[in-house]
Short mmCIF file of C-alpha atoms and ligand atoms in Angstrom, two decimals:
data_model
loop_
_atom_site.label_atom_id
_atom_site.label_comp_id
_atom_site.label_asym_id
_atom_site.label_seq_id
_atom_site.Cartn_x
_atom_site.Cartn_y
_atom_site.Cartn_z
CA MET A 37 -10.65 45.77 69.78
CA SER A 38 -11.59 44.04 66.53
CA ASP A 39 -8.91 42.68 64.20
CA LYS A 40 -10.12 44.83 61.34
CA VAL A 41 -7.31 46.38 59.37
CA VAL A 42 -7.40 50.14 59.15
CA THR A 43 -4.78 51.75 56.88
CA ARG A 44 -4.49 55.40 55.96
CA PHE A 45 -2.98 57.57 53.35
CA ALA A 46 -1.71 60.85 54.75
CA PRO A 47 -0.49 63.15 51.95
CA SER A 48 0.73 66.67 52.59
CA PRO A 49 -1.16 68.83 50.02
CA THR A 50 1.76 70.31 48.15
CA GLY A 51 0.16 70.82 44.81
CA TYR A 52 -0.57 67.39 43.26
CA LEU A 53 -0.50 63.70 43.89
CA HIS A 54 3.00 62.77 42.87
CA ILE A 55 3.84 59.27 41.60
CA GLY A 56 5.55 58.17 44.83
CA GLY A 57 2.54 59.27 46.83
CA ALA A 58 0.27 57.37 44.46
CA ARG A 59 2.25 54.18 45.07
CA THR A 60 2.05 54.69 48.85
CA ALA A 61 -1.72 55.17 48.50
CA LEU A 62 -1.89 52.03 46.30
CA PHE A 63 -0.09 49.85 48.85
CA ASN A 64 -2.36 51.12 51.65
CA TRP A 65 -5.41 50.51 49.48
CA LEU A 66 -4.33 47.10 48.32
CA TYR A 67 -3.55 45.98 51.83
CA ALA A 68 -6.95 47.25 53.08
CA LYS A 69 -8.81 45.54 50.29
CA HIS A 70 -6.82 42.36 50.62
CA THR A 71 -7.73 42.13 54.30
CA SER A 72 -11.34 43.42 53.87
CA GLY A 73 -10.34 46.41 55.96
CA THR A 74 -10.67 50.08 55.34
CA MET A 75 -8.33 52.85 54.11
CA LEU A 76 -8.71 56.32 55.60
CA LEU A 77 -7.51 59.54 54.11
CA ARG A 78 -5.90 62.25 56.17
CA ILE A 79 -4.79 65.53 54.61
CA GLU A 80 -1.78 66.75 56.51
CA ASP A 81 -2.51 70.41 56.01
CA THR A 82 -0.85 71.88 59.12
CA ASP A 83 1.55 73.87 57.00
CA ARG A 84 -0.82 76.69 56.26
CA GLU A 85 1.36 78.44 53.78
CA ARG A 86 1.79 75.47 51.50
CA SER A 87 -1.64 73.92 51.93
CA ASN A 88 -4.66 75.25 50.03
CA PRO A 89 -7.96 73.79 48.89
CA ALA A 90 -6.81 73.53 45.33
CA ALA A 91 -3.85 71.33 46.38
CA THR A 92 -6.16 69.09 48.34
CA ALA A 93 -8.58 68.90 45.47
CA ALA A 94 -5.73 67.85 43.13
CA ILE A 95 -4.88 64.96 45.44
CA LEU A 96 -8.48 63.81 45.67
CA ASP A 97 -8.81 64.12 41.92
CA GLY A 98 -5.68 62.00 41.36
CA LEU A 99 -6.80 59.28 43.77
CA THR A 100 -10.26 59.25 42.20
CA TRP A 101 -8.81 58.91 38.68
CA LEU A 102 -6.77 55.94 39.86
CA GLY A 103 -9.79 54.43 41.57
CA LEU A 104 -8.06 54.45 45.02
CA THR A 105 -11.15 55.03 47.09
CA TRP A 106 -10.99 55.95 50.75
CA ASP A 107 -13.52 55.26 53.45
CA GLY A 108 -15.43 58.08 55.13
CA GLU A 109 -14.66 61.77 54.88
CA PRO A 110 -11.06 62.98 54.49
CA VAL A 111 -9.68 64.10 57.85
CA SER A 112 -8.03 67.54 58.10
CA GLN A 113 -5.07 67.43 60.36
CA PHE A 114 -5.18 71.17 60.90
CA GLU A 115 -8.72 71.04 62.22
CA ARG A 116 -7.63 68.58 64.93
CA ALA A 117 -5.11 71.01 66.49
CA PRO A 118 -7.19 71.37 69.71
CA ARG A 119 -7.09 67.59 70.21
CA HIS A 120 -3.31 67.53 69.65
CA ARG A 121 -2.95 70.25 72.33
CA GLU A 122 -5.11 68.31 74.72
CA VAL A 123 -2.93 65.19 74.43
CA ALA A 124 0.27 67.23 74.83
CA GLU A 125 -1.10 68.76 78.01
CA GLU A 126 -2.20 65.38 79.23
CA LEU A 127 1.35 64.15 78.82
CA VAL A 128 2.55 67.05 80.96
CA ARG A 129 0.01 66.18 83.64
CA MET A 130 1.28 62.52 83.58
CA GLY A 131 4.87 63.71 83.97
CA LYS A 132 5.78 62.37 80.54
CA ALA A 133 6.36 65.73 78.96
CA TYR A 134 7.28 69.14 80.24
CA TYR A 135 7.23 72.79 79.46
CA CYS A 136 10.55 74.19 78.21
CA TYR A 137 11.31 77.90 78.30
CA ALA A 138 14.68 77.83 76.60
CA THR A 139 15.11 81.08 74.62
CA PRO A 140 16.03 81.15 70.93
CA ALA A 141 19.48 82.33 71.88
CA GLU A 142 19.94 79.46 74.33
CA LEU A 143 18.82 76.96 71.68
CA GLU A 144 21.21 78.47 69.17
CA ALA A 145 24.03 78.19 71.64
CA MET A 146 23.13 74.44 72.15
CA ARG A 147 23.25 73.92 68.36
CA GLU A 148 26.53 75.77 68.10
CA ALA A 149 28.07 73.60 70.86
CA ALA A 150 26.89 70.41 69.19
CA ARG A 151 28.21 71.56 65.82
CA ALA A 152 31.59 72.31 67.35
CA LYS A 153 31.79 68.74 68.60
CA GLY A 154 30.61 67.45 65.20
CA LEU A 155 27.38 66.11 66.73
CA PRO A 156 23.85 66.52 65.41
CA PRO A 157 21.97 69.45 67.07
CA ARG A 158 20.31 68.34 70.26
CA TYR A 159 18.39 69.84 73.11
CA ASP A 160 20.30 69.39 76.36
CA GLY A 161 17.31 68.71 78.61
CA ARG A 162 17.76 71.83 80.82
CA TRP A 163 13.99 72.13 81.65
CA ARG A 164 13.38 68.39 81.93
CA ASP A 165 13.64 68.16 85.71
CA ARG A 166 12.94 71.67 86.78
CA ASP A 167 9.92 72.55 88.86
CA PRO A 168 7.02 74.25 86.96
CA SER A 169 7.26 77.01 89.57
CA GLU A 170 10.55 78.09 88.05
CA ALA A 171 8.80 79.14 84.80
CA PRO A 172 9.67 82.69 83.90
CA ALA A 173 6.68 84.92 84.54
CA GLY A 174 4.43 85.39 81.46
CA ALA A 175 6.48 83.16 79.20
CA LYS A 176 4.67 80.58 77.04
CA GLY A 177 6.76 77.46 76.92
CA ALA A 178 6.91 74.72 74.32
CA ILE A 179 6.04 71.22 75.41
CA ARG A 180 8.76 68.56 75.01
CA ILE A 181 8.43 64.87 75.38
CA LYS A 182 10.61 63.13 78.02
CA ALA A 183 12.41 60.74 75.74
CA PRO A 184 14.10 57.72 77.32
CA THR A 185 17.80 58.34 77.76
CA GLU A 186 19.02 54.75 77.98
CA GLY A 187 18.52 51.51 76.00
CA GLU A 188 17.05 51.61 72.58
CA THR A 189 13.80 52.17 70.77
CA VAL A 190 12.97 49.37 68.40
CA VAL A 191 10.78 49.77 65.38
CA HIS A 192 9.36 46.45 64.29
CA ASP A 193 8.94 47.07 60.63
CA ARG A 194 7.32 44.57 58.23
CA VAL A 195 9.47 45.74 55.35
CA GLN A 196 12.69 46.88 56.99
CA GLY A 197 12.78 44.29 59.77
CA GLU A 198 13.75 45.27 63.32
CA VAL A 199 15.31 48.70 63.26
CA ARG A 200 17.03 49.77 66.45
CA PHE A 201 17.57 53.43 67.55
CA PRO A 202 19.84 54.09 70.53
CA ASN A 203 17.89 56.31 72.85
CA LYS A 204 20.86 58.52 73.54
CA ASP A 205 20.31 59.80 70.00
CA LEU A 206 16.72 60.78 70.62
CA ASP A 207 16.51 64.09 72.43
CA ASP A 208 13.45 65.61 74.07
CA PHE A 209 11.81 66.85 70.95
CA ILE A 210 9.00 69.42 70.87
CA ILE A 211 5.46 68.10 70.58
CA LEU A 212 3.63 71.41 71.08
CA ARG A 213 5.18 74.71 70.02
CA SER A 214 4.99 77.75 72.29
CA ASP A 215 2.32 79.22 69.97
CA GLY A 216 0.12 76.27 70.81
CA ASN A 217 0.52 74.49 67.55
CA PRO A 218 1.42 70.75 67.48
CA THR A 219 4.51 69.53 65.68
CA TYR A 220 4.07 67.19 62.76
CA MET A 221 5.58 64.25 64.83
CA HIS A 222 2.97 64.61 67.53
CA ALA A 223 -0.03 65.28 65.30
CA VAL A 224 0.62 62.11 63.27
CA VAL A 225 0.59 59.94 66.37
CA VAL A 226 -2.53 61.47 67.91
CA ASP A 227 -4.39 61.27 64.58
CA ASP A 228 -3.34 57.71 63.83
CA HIS A 229 -4.43 56.64 67.27
CA ASP A 230 -7.71 58.43 67.27
CA MET A 231 -8.51 57.21 63.72
CA GLY A 232 -7.95 53.66 64.86
CA VAL A 233 -5.18 53.07 62.33
CA THR A 234 -3.77 49.55 62.78
CA HIS A 235 -1.26 49.62 59.93
CA ILE A 236 0.99 52.44 58.87
CA ILE A 237 2.43 52.07 55.38
CA ARG A 238 4.52 54.98 54.10
CA GLY A 239 7.82 55.93 52.53
CA ASP A 240 11.02 54.89 54.23
CA ASP A 241 11.99 58.53 54.53
CA HIS A 242 9.71 58.38 57.63
CA LEU A 243 11.60 55.53 59.30
CA THR A 244 13.49 57.75 61.84
CA ASN A 245 10.20 59.51 62.58
CA ALA A 246 8.83 56.12 63.49
CA ALA A 247 11.26 55.92 66.41
CA ARG A 248 10.31 59.31 67.76
CA GLN A 249 6.64 58.51 67.24
CA THR A 250 7.08 55.31 69.18
CA VAL A 251 8.25 57.34 72.12
CA ILE A 252 4.97 59.29 72.09
CA TYR A 253 2.86 56.08 71.75
CA ASP A 254 4.74 54.56 74.68
CA ALA A 255 4.33 57.68 76.78
CA MET A 256 0.55 57.65 76.25
CA GLY A 257 0.44 53.89 76.77
CA TRP A 258 -1.07 53.39 73.31
CA ASP A 259 -0.44 50.43 71.00
CA VAL A 260 2.05 51.17 68.28
CA PRO A 261 0.45 50.29 64.91
CA SER A 262 2.09 47.78 62.65
CA MET A 263 4.74 49.69 60.66
CA SER A 264 5.82 49.23 57.03
CA HIS A 265 8.26 51.67 55.55
CA ILE A 266 8.44 51.12 51.81
CA PRO A 267 11.50 52.06 49.73
CA LEU A 268 11.37 55.20 47.72
CA ILE A 269 11.21 55.22 43.99
CA HIS A 270 14.40 56.05 42.16
CA GLY A 271 15.05 56.93 38.53
CA ALA A 272 16.15 54.25 36.03
CA ASP A 273 19.75 55.40 36.63
CA GLY A 274 19.50 54.83 40.37
CA ALA A 275 19.45 58.52 41.24
CA LYS A 276 16.74 60.12 43.36
CA LEU A 277 13.56 60.49 41.28
CA SER A 278 13.43 63.79 39.46
CA LYS A 279 11.00 65.27 36.98
CA ARG A 280 13.07 63.88 34.13
CA HIS A 281 12.67 60.37 35.63
CA GLY A 282 8.97 60.64 36.06
CA ALA A 283 8.53 62.41 39.35
CA LEU A 284 5.39 64.03 38.11
CA GLY A 285 1.87 64.34 39.34
CA VAL A 286 -0.48 61.53 38.36
CA GLU A 287 -2.42 63.91 36.11
CA ALA A 288 0.68 64.09 33.91
CA TYR A 289 0.42 60.32 33.45
CA ARG A 290 -3.21 60.73 32.49
CA ALA A 291 -2.20 63.31 29.88
CA MET A 292 0.49 60.90 28.58
CA GLY A 293 -2.25 58.42 27.82
CA TYR A 294 -1.76 55.76 30.49
CA LEU A 295 -4.67 53.79 31.78
CA PRO A 296 -5.29 53.95 35.56
CA GLU A 297 -5.25 50.18 35.75
CA ALA A 298 -1.93 49.93 33.94
CA LEU A 299 -0.33 52.62 36.06
CA LEU A 300 -1.47 50.85 39.20
CA ASN A 301 -0.09 47.58 37.82
CA TYR A 302 3.19 49.24 37.11
CA LEU A 303 3.38 50.98 40.51
CA ALA A 304 2.50 47.75 42.35
CA ARG A 305 5.37 46.01 40.63
CA LEU A 306 7.76 48.74 41.79
CA GLY A 307 9.07 47.08 44.93
CA TRP A 308 6.57 44.21 45.06
CA SER A 309 6.15 41.15 42.89
CA HIS A 310 4.08 38.03 42.65
CA GLY A 311 6.17 35.34 41.02
CA ASP A 312 6.74 36.26 37.40
CA ASP A 313 3.40 37.86 36.90
CA GLU A 314 3.85 41.09 34.99
CA ILE A 315 0.34 42.01 33.86
CA MET A 316 -2.23 42.01 36.63
CA SER A 317 -5.76 43.17 36.94
CA ILE A 318 -6.85 45.11 40.00
CA LYS A 319 -8.53 41.99 41.24
CA ASP A 320 -5.32 39.98 40.91
CA MET A 321 -3.36 42.62 42.82
CA ILE A 322 -5.91 42.73 45.62
CA SER A 323 -5.90 38.97 46.06
CA TRP A 324 -2.11 38.64 45.76
CA PHE A 325 -0.81 41.70 47.60
CA ASP A 326 0.84 41.38 51.02
CA ILE A 327 2.82 44.13 52.63
CA GLY A 328 5.31 41.65 54.00
CA ASP A 329 6.35 40.81 50.38
CA VAL A 330 7.54 44.33 49.60
CA ASN A 331 11.28 44.52 48.90
CA LYS A 332 13.65 46.61 50.95
CA GLY A 333 15.69 47.89 48.01
CA ALA A 334 14.87 51.08 46.18
CA ALA A 335 12.66 50.57 43.19
CA ARG A 336 13.61 52.10 39.79
CA PHE A 337 11.15 53.90 37.63
CA ASP A 338 11.33 52.93 34.01
CA PHE A 339 9.14 54.56 31.39
CA ALA A 340 9.72 51.79 28.81
CA LYS A 341 8.32 49.23 31.16
CA LEU A 342 5.36 51.34 32.04
CA GLU A 343 4.57 51.79 28.35
CA ALA A 344 4.82 48.05 27.70
CA ILE A 345 2.45 47.33 30.59
CA ASN A 346 0.09 49.97 29.36
CA GLY A 347 0.02 48.52 25.84
CA ALA A 348 -0.71 45.05 27.29
CA HIS A 349 -3.63 46.41 29.30
CA MET A 350 -4.98 48.14 26.24
CA ARG A 351 -4.89 44.97 24.24
CA ARG A 352 -6.45 42.78 26.78
CA MET A 353 -9.23 45.19 27.66
CA SER A 354 -12.59 44.73 25.86
CA ASP A 355 -13.14 47.10 22.97
CA ALA A 356 -16.19 48.61 24.63
CA GLU A 357 -14.29 49.30 27.87
CA LEU A 358 -11.28 50.78 26.15
CA PHE A 359 -13.61 52.90 23.98
CA ASP A 360 -15.25 54.35 27.07
CA ILE A 361 -11.94 55.15 28.78
CA PHE A 362 -10.58 56.63 25.55
CA ILE A 363 -13.54 58.95 25.08
CA GLY A 364 -13.45 59.97 28.73
CA THR A 365 -9.79 60.75 28.60
CA LEU A 366 -9.86 62.71 25.35
CA PRO A 367 -10.11 66.10 27.05
CA TYR A 368 -6.75 65.45 28.77
CA LEU A 369 -4.82 64.15 25.80
CA GLU A 370 -2.80 66.18 23.28
CA GLY A 371 -4.94 66.51 20.23
CA GLY A 372 -7.82 64.93 22.24
CA PRO A 373 -10.07 68.00 22.65
CA ALA A 374 -10.14 68.58 18.87
CA MET A 375 -11.10 65.00 18.32
CA ALA A 376 -13.73 65.13 21.05
CA ALA A 377 -15.24 68.21 19.36
CA ARG A 378 -15.77 66.26 16.19
CA LEU A 379 -17.24 63.17 17.68
CA ASN A 380 -20.67 62.13 16.28
CA ASP A 381 -22.59 58.88 16.16
CA ALA A 382 -21.16 57.89 12.79
CA ASN A 383 -17.50 58.30 13.58
CA LYS A 384 -17.97 56.87 17.08
CA ALA A 385 -19.24 53.70 15.42
CA GLN A 386 -16.26 53.79 13.05
CA LEU A 387 -13.88 54.25 15.96
CA LEU A 388 -15.31 51.29 17.87
CA ALA A 389 -15.07 49.14 14.67
CA ALA A 390 -11.41 50.22 14.08
CA LEU A 391 -10.42 49.72 17.77
CA PRO A 392 -9.28 46.10 17.46
CA GLY A 393 -6.79 47.09 14.75
CA LEU A 394 -5.78 50.37 16.43
CA LYS A 395 -5.07 48.96 19.86
CA GLU A 396 -2.68 46.39 18.40
CA ARG A 397 -0.44 49.28 17.41
CA ALA A 398 -0.81 51.63 20.32
CA LYS A 399 0.92 51.51 23.70
CA THR A 400 -0.81 54.69 25.08
CA LEU A 401 -4.05 56.54 24.47
CA ILE A 402 -1.98 59.27 22.84
CA GLU A 403 -0.87 56.77 20.20
CA LEU A 404 -4.53 55.86 19.86
CA VAL A 405 -5.46 59.52 19.12
CA ASP A 406 -2.75 59.49 16.49
CA GLY A 407 -3.80 56.16 15.03
CA ALA A 408 -7.48 57.11 14.92
CA ALA A 409 -6.87 60.52 13.34
CA PHE A 410 -7.61 59.19 9.85
CA LEU A 411 -11.24 58.60 10.85
CA PHE A 412 -11.65 62.24 11.68
CA ALA A 413 -9.64 63.72 8.85
CA THR A 414 -11.40 65.72 6.11
CA ARG A 415 -10.56 65.50 2.41
CA PRO A 416 -8.22 66.19 0.87
CA LEU A 417 -6.22 64.39 3.58
CA PRO A 418 -2.98 65.85 4.94
CA ILE A 419 -0.28 63.40 3.87
CA ASP A 420 2.68 63.04 6.21
CA ASP A 421 6.28 62.79 4.88
CA LYS A 422 6.61 59.06 5.07
CA ALA A 423 3.26 58.55 3.34
CA ALA A 424 4.20 61.04 0.67
CA LEU A 425 7.20 58.84 -0.22
CA LEU A 426 4.82 55.96 -0.80
CA LEU A 427 2.83 57.99 -3.31
CA ASN A 428 5.25 58.31 -6.21
CA ASP A 429 4.25 58.18 -9.87
CA ASP A 430 4.41 54.40 -10.12
CA ALA A 431 2.35 54.03 -6.99
CA ARG A 432 -0.26 56.48 -8.34
CA LYS A 433 -0.58 54.32 -11.45
CA ILE A 434 -1.15 51.30 -9.26
CA LEU A 435 -3.68 53.23 -7.18
CA ARG A 436 -5.66 53.96 -10.37
CA GLY A 437 -6.08 50.25 -10.90
CA ALA A 438 -7.02 49.69 -7.29
CA HIS A 439 -9.64 52.42 -7.49
CA GLU A 440 -11.14 50.85 -10.56
CA ALA A 441 -11.25 47.41 -8.98
CA LEU A 442 -12.79 48.61 -5.72
CA ASN A 443 -15.29 50.84 -7.58
CA GLY A 444 -16.44 47.84 -9.51
CA LEU A 445 -16.92 45.71 -6.45
CA ALA A 446 -20.21 43.96 -7.10
CA SER A 447 -20.46 42.28 -3.64
CA SER A 448 -20.96 44.16 -0.41
CA TRP A 449 -18.25 46.46 0.93
CA THR A 450 -16.37 44.30 3.45
CA ALA A 451 -12.74 43.83 4.39
CA ALA A 452 -12.75 40.40 2.83
CA ALA A 453 -14.27 41.60 -0.46
CA ALA A 454 -11.78 44.52 -0.62
CA GLU A 455 -8.88 42.16 0.02
CA ALA A 456 -9.94 39.79 -2.80
CA ALA A 457 -10.18 42.69 -5.19
CA ILE A 458 -6.79 44.13 -4.26
CA ARG A 459 -5.09 40.79 -4.48
CA GLU A 460 -6.39 40.49 -7.99
CA VAL A 461 -5.03 43.86 -8.89
CA ALA A 462 -1.62 42.82 -7.55
CA ILE A 463 -1.56 39.55 -9.45
CA ALA A 464 -2.77 41.10 -12.65
CA GLY A 465 -0.10 43.81 -12.54
CA GLY A 466 2.72 41.46 -11.33
CA HIS A 467 3.10 43.41 -8.11
CA LYS A 468 3.69 42.20 -4.57
CA LEU A 469 0.68 42.82 -2.38
CA GLY A 470 2.57 45.47 -0.43
CA ALA A 471 3.14 47.55 -3.59
CA VAL A 472 -0.60 48.04 -3.78
CA ALA A 473 -1.48 48.02 -0.10
CA GLN A 474 1.15 50.62 0.95
CA PRO A 475 0.06 53.45 -1.38
CA LEU A 476 -3.51 52.53 -0.60
CA ARG A 477 -2.80 53.01 3.11
CA ALA A 478 -1.12 56.30 2.42
CA ALA A 479 -4.04 57.54 0.41
CA LEU A 480 -6.67 56.37 2.91
CA THR A 481 -4.97 57.49 6.16
CA GLY A 482 -2.25 60.02 5.14
CA LYS A 483 0.21 57.90 7.11
CA SER A 484 2.55 54.97 6.49
CA THR A 485 1.25 52.91 9.37
CA SER A 486 -2.34 52.12 10.26
CA PRO A 487 -4.48 49.17 11.16
CA GLY A 488 -4.77 46.53 8.37
CA VAL A 489 -5.60 48.42 5.15
CA PHE A 490 -8.63 46.20 4.35
CA ASP A 491 -10.01 46.94 7.80
CA VAL A 492 -9.44 50.64 7.10
CA LEU A 493 -11.42 50.33 3.84
CA ALA A 494 -14.24 48.59 5.63
CA VAL A 495 -14.39 51.10 8.45
CA LEU A 496 -14.23 54.16 6.20
CA GLY A 497 -16.98 52.82 3.93
CA ARG A 498 -17.25 52.79 0.11
CA GLU A 499 -17.87 56.38 -0.68
CA GLU A 500 -15.20 57.91 1.60
CA SER A 501 -12.58 55.29 0.63
CA LEU A 502 -13.04 55.82 -3.10
CA ALA A 503 -12.96 59.55 -2.71
CA ARG A 504 -9.74 59.55 -0.70
CA ILE A 505 -8.06 57.26 -3.27
CA ALA A 506 -9.28 59.45 -6.11
CA ASP A 507 -7.84 62.48 -4.42
CA GLN A 508 -4.34 60.98 -4.82
CA ILE A 509 -4.75 59.93 -8.43
CA ASP A 510 -5.81 63.17 -10.03
N1 LIG B 87 2.39 63.69 55.22
C1 LIG B 87 3.48 62.83 55.13
C2 LIG B 87 4.02 62.89 53.66
O1 LIG B 87 3.39 63.40 52.84
C3 LIG B 87 3.18 61.38 55.46
C4 LIG B 87 3.18 61.16 56.90
C5 LIG B 87 2.92 59.74 57.31
O2 LIG B 87 2.46 58.93 56.45
O3 LIG B 87 3.00 59.44 58.45
O4 LIG B 87 5.11 62.45 53.41
#
């Protein structure tokens, strides 16, 4: 066997790729990349009622948006049912599992008895040592694994440490139902083995499953993969993650205007860190990530932090790259489709030119849509409430002077030339620069905040700038 690392992401297709699943996928992907290994994808679609092609497509779409690529074709767990059956029957042949014909009424009585004693429901092993010839005629039994009854099963977990499970607590659980379908517990082991998975990285809600799965590995004589059970994500208040906290599908984060790289950076930092490094590129994460460095404690999801990280990624990204992502994401953003419909070569060029100023003020692509709106507005501009306050009678008088000065600009129309002209207007009228710049901003953008007003003038161009100012004077 080679030492090549093989990880896998094994989502159940329940409708979308939720944020916790995205982090599990990220850790598997980072570990595979870090070790020059591969990450496989298995869709755990055995629950036929909840699984459908649309749900699977949503997961693939979410992974693709995040850039979390998998190797080879996704494996369908459902399609492997014959192989799961074969292994269960092999275990029976080896004497490691057996057919159980307990009736539903008998099982219910066992549960009742356990409940009465305050114990967890357990199967009492009544078919464990019976001869197959005692099988009731015509009955189709379920296959149960012969779990060890003494000692303990130890899970050597790279995140949780050595976790010990007393075997007396593990009953002979079902691996193949009487209808011939495998249980989830069994299917996962057979799939991981057959797919050559060397490292299992998943949520710590699967830790007790790891003990039961170890029983199956041992029964087959298969190597147990390296296990890492990562802590679940909690809300900022420490409670289980709910929708309010951010337990949403990744497509919701796309619609909120987060960059894939920033979301990955944030998710990586939830439960893992590299010194004091906050802002990391994908390359940084790949070279620094190690599963052994993941913390045991639950991580807390914090929107404010995500936003700050997103803003930092936007600022440090090249304008050309941010521009491409912005244009590509427009269809998903509120107000984005309307902007996309109005894109043309001229305003695209303006947008690119305005981007350095816009990205300084935006923490998300949604804020960028908002900030860039002035480029797409048509005259007369809608003026928002705060901007309207800046356009009182005194301000309009000052604007008249500004219009005259800009109109008379002899030199070429640049930010520097506009700034010189406006400074002169301020000095001549005995105003502070802001008393001229603020109404000017309101007239040019319809808002009270925008990139630097001289940059706005330069980007809008002479004709449009003068016309927008004139609209507020008359
Ligand atoms: N399908 C399981 C889930 O979505 C994951 C199982 C596993 O990773 O072993 O939680």
